[in-house]
Amino acid sequence: MTAPDHFHASSEEAFGARTDVGYTRAHNEDSLLVKPPLYAVCDGMGGHEAGEVASEIAVEELRRHAPAEPDADALGHAVDEANLAIIRAVSEGIGREGMGTTCTAAMLDGDRLAIAQCGDSRAYLLHAGTLQQLTRDHSLVADLIERGEIQPEEARTHPWRSYITRALGLDPRIHADLYELAADAGDRLMLCSDGLYSMVDDTEICRILTHTADPQDAADALTEAALAAGGNDNISVIVVDAVGSKRRRRKLARKTRVAAVTVIIGLVLILGGAGFALNWWMTNSAYLGEVDGNVAVYQGIPGQVLGMGYSHLDEVTDVPLDVLQPGTAARIRQQEVRCESLEAARHLVNEYRMEADLDQGADGADGAHGADGTEPTSSSGAAAQPASDASPTPDTPPAPDAQSGQSA
Ligand code: MG
């Protein structure tokens, strides 16, 4: 059975996978396992459909026995189980004598990466733009390269290039090489069978991995590159993007939440303080205006703030504006006469009322405004106080008309 060409599943790590039979093989003997955080590439061998039987048994045993989290020893134990299962299958008449498979299994969860590898399928890590081969091939050409007998570039065309020195299904005593590493956010893990790296060199693999943002697109591009180079073998690729330390990301998320709550609390305090100040200002402010020709008392502040009014009519008095001095009447109409409280505003209106009565009484005598010819003290933007010279004092005794004409 051939592994599906594409895999999609939900995972914190973004990933992509693809396998292709290539142009020269009749069957695809590669099998893939994509079960985040577990990923594996197995390249079967044995011919006549036996290779794919071996690789499928391997991925099924890995699926069954792999640990829940990256743990190289436990993953190695799962590979041991896969090895024994293939050997057992042959003894039971499944597949063929001599069938086997490579196995490169990886678990990536956060910043933890564990790998168990047997054979010549590979794991690479792209870190900061540099591609590093994480695993060592168990192959004759790899041994020859290590002994300095051939150059790495000769491996691709060497007549012994297909001989592997360790595989699952051939010897119950073999074990996988184990690796445990830390992966940073932005690192990219790539697993592949030799059908990729035998056709595409590491420089081109690095270029594709670096310049292809989506991991599925990267897996597709790598496979297409191997096909374009001839597709002489089955090609399998898994690309997984590391998200880095979960603890660090949780800490960052916690910091972000704390900062957001702090900002919200700050805004609430600022808005609450502004509301309190506005309320205080309104309840401690009053001004005079005109309603139907009479002086009216308003609590609050005239005009609008941010498109909203912050005042209400408290009282329409019985004092007509046209009995007041023209300048005072004009300022009242323009709502320029402000007081520190409703009480002060009412007090001021009383003074106007007294003056108006004085004026009415005085109109018949000399036509002057006020007892001394001035209007009561008031000011724009400041608390208005009853004019001291409008009140009777021992030095300026009130005229008898002023007392008798008081109406309020
Ligand atoms: Mg192969």
JSON list of N, CA, C and O in Angstrom, two decimals, residues 268-282:
[
{"chain": "A", "resi": 268, "resn": "VAL", "atom": "N", "xyz": [-9.60, 52.35, 32.70]},
{"chain": "A", "resi": 268, "resn": "VAL", "atom": "CA", "xyz": [-10.77, 52.47, 33.56]},
{"chain": "A", "resi": 268, "resn": "VAL", "atom": "C", "xyz": [-10.56, 53.55, 34.62]},
{"chain": "A", "resi": 268, "resn": "VAL", "atom": "O", "xyz": [-11.43, 54.38, 34.88]},
{"chain": "A", "resi": 269, "resn": "LEU", "atom": "N", "xyz": [-9.34, 53.56, 35.21]},
{"chain": "A", "resi": 269, "resn": "LEU", "atom": "CA", "xyz": [-9.04, 54.57, 36.23]},
{"chain": "A", "resi": 269, "resn": "LEU", "atom": "C", "xyz": [-9.05, 55.96, 35.62]},
{"chain": "A", "resi": 269, "resn": "LEU", "atom": "O", "xyz": [-9.59, 56.90, 36.22]},
{"chain": "A", "resi": 270, "resn": "ILE", "atom": "N", "xyz": [-8.46, 56.08, 34.43]},
{"chain": "A", "resi": 270, "resn": "ILE", "atom": "CA", "xyz": [-8.42, 57.39, 33.78]},
{"chain": "A", "resi": 270, "resn": "ILE", "atom": "C", "xyz": [-9.83, 57.87, 33.45]},
{"chain": "A", "resi": 270, "resn": "ILE", "atom": "O", "xyz": [-10.22, 59.00, 33.74]},
{"chain": "A", "resi": 271, "resn": "LEU", "atom": "N", "xyz": [-10.63, 56.95, 32.85]},
{"chain": "A", "resi": 271, "resn": "LEU", "atom": "CA", "xyz": [-11.99, 57.32, 32.48]},
{"chain": "A", "resi": 271, "resn": "LEU", "atom": "C", "xyz": [-12.82, 57.60, 33.72]},
{"chain": "A", "resi": 271, "resn": "LEU", "atom": "O", "xyz": [-13.62, 58.54, 33.76]},
{"chain": "A", "resi": 272, "resn": "GLY", "atom": "N", "xyz": [-12.61, 56.75, 34.78]},
{"chain": "A", "resi": 272, "resn": "GLY", "atom": "CA", "xyz": [-13.33, 56.96, 36.02]},
{"chain": "A", "resi": 272, "resn": "GLY", "atom": "C", "xyz": [-12.95, 58.29, 36.64]},
{"chain": "A", "resi": 272, "resn": "GLY", "atom": "O", "xyz": [-13.82, 59.05, 37.11]},
{"chain": "A", "resi": 273, "resn": "GLY", "atom": "N", "xyz": [-11.65, 58.60, 36.63]},
{"chain": "A", "resi": 273, "resn": "GLY", "atom": "CA", "xyz": [-11.18, 59.87, 37.19]},
{"chain": "A", "resi": 273, "resn": "GLY", "atom": "C", "xyz": [-11.72, 61.04, 36.39]},
{"chain": "A", "resi": 273, "resn": "GLY", "atom": "O", "xyz": [-12.16, 62.04, 36.97]},
{"chain": "A", "resi": 274, "resn": "ALA", "atom": "N", "xyz": [-11.73, 60.88, 35.05]},
{"chain": "A", "resi": 274, "resn": "ALA", "atom": "CA", "xyz": [-12.26, 61.95, 34.21]},
{"chain": "A", "resi": 274, "resn": "ALA", "atom": "C", "xyz": [-13.75, 62.15, 34.48]},
{"chain": "A", "resi": 274, "resn": "ALA", "atom": "O", "xyz": [-14.24, 63.28, 34.56]},
{"chain": "A", "resi": 275, "resn": "GLY", "atom": "N", "xyz": [-14.47, 61.03, 34.63]},
{"chain": "A", "resi": 275, "resn": "GLY", "atom": "CA", "xyz": [-15.90, 61.11, 34.93]},
{"chain": "A", "resi": 275, "resn": "GLY", "atom": "C", "xyz": [-16.15, 61.78, 36.26]},
{"chain": "A", "resi": 275, "resn": "GLY", "atom": "O", "xyz": [-17.04, 62.63, 36.39]},
{"chain": "A", "resi": 276, "resn": "PHE", "atom": "N", "xyz": [-15.33, 61.40, 37.25]},
{"chain": "A", "resi": 276, "resn": "PHE", "atom": "CA", "xyz": [-15.48, 61.99, 38.59]},
{"chain": "A", "resi": 276, "resn": "PHE", "atom": "C", "xyz": [-15.21, 63.50, 38.52]},
{"chain": "A", "resi": 276, "resn": "PHE", "atom": "O", "xyz": [-15.96, 64.31, 39.08]},
{"chain": "A", "resi": 277, "resn": "ALA", "atom": "N", "xyz": [-14.12, 63.86, 37.80]},
{"chain": "A", "resi": 277, "resn": "ALA", "atom": "CA", "xyz": [-13.76, 65.27, 37.70]},
{"chain": "A", "resi": 277, "resn": "ALA", "atom": "C", "xyz": [-14.85, 66.06, 36.98]},
{"chain": "A", "resi": 277, "resn": "ALA", "atom": "O", "xyz": [-15.22, 67.17, 37.38]},
{"chain": "A", "resi": 278, "resn": "LEU", "atom": "N", "xyz": [-15.38, 65.43, 35.91]},
{"chain": "A", "resi": 278, "resn": "LEU", "atom": "CA", "xyz": [-16.43, 66.11, 35.15]},
{"chain": "A", "resi": 278, "resn": "LEU", "atom": "C", "xyz": [-17.68, 66.30, 36.01]},
{"chain": "A", "resi": 278, "resn": "LEU", "atom": "O", "xyz": [-18.31, 67.37, 36.02]},
{"chain": "A", "resi": 279, "resn": "ASN", "atom": "N", "xyz": [-18.02, 65.23, 36.76]},
{"chain": "A", "resi": 279, "resn": "ASN", "atom": "CA", "xyz": [-19.19, 65.31, 37.64]},
{"chain": "A", "resi": 279, "resn": "ASN", "atom": "C", "xyz": [-18.99, 66.39, 38.71]},
{"chain": "A", "resi": 279, "resn": "ASN", "atom": "O", "xyz": [-19.89, 67.17, 39.01]},
{"chain": "A", "resi": 280, "resn": "TRP", "atom": "N", "xyz": [-17.75, 66.41, 39.27]},
{"chain": "A", "resi": 280, "resn": "TRP", "atom": "CA", "xyz": [-17.46, 67.43, 40.30]},
{"chain": "A", "resi": 280, "resn": "TRP", "atom": "C", "xyz": [-17.57, 68.82, 39.70]},
{"chain": "A", "resi": 280, "resn": "TRP", "atom": "O", "xyz": [-18.13, 69.73, 40.29]},
{"chain": "A", "resi": 281, "resn": "TRP", "atom": "N", "xyz": [-17.03, 68.96, 38.51]},
{"chain": "A", "resi": 281, "resn": "TRP", "atom": "CA", "xyz": [-17.03, 70.26, 37.84]},
{"chain": "A", "resi": 281, "resn": "TRP", "atom": "C", "xyz": [-18.48, 70.71, 37.57]},
{"chain": "A", "resi": 281, "resn": "TRP", "atom": "O", "xyz": [-18.84, 71.86, 37.77]},
{"chain": "A", "resi": 282, "resn": "MET", "atom": "N", "xyz": [-19.29, 69.72, 37.12]},
{"chain": "A", "resi": 282, "resn": "MET", "atom": "CA", "xyz": [-20.69, 70.07, 36.81]},
{"chain": "A", "resi": 282, "resn": "MET", "atom": "C", "xyz": [-21.45, 70.47, 38.06]},
{"chain": "A", "resi": 282, "resn": "MET", "atom": "O", "xyz": [-22.19, 71.45, 38.07]}
]
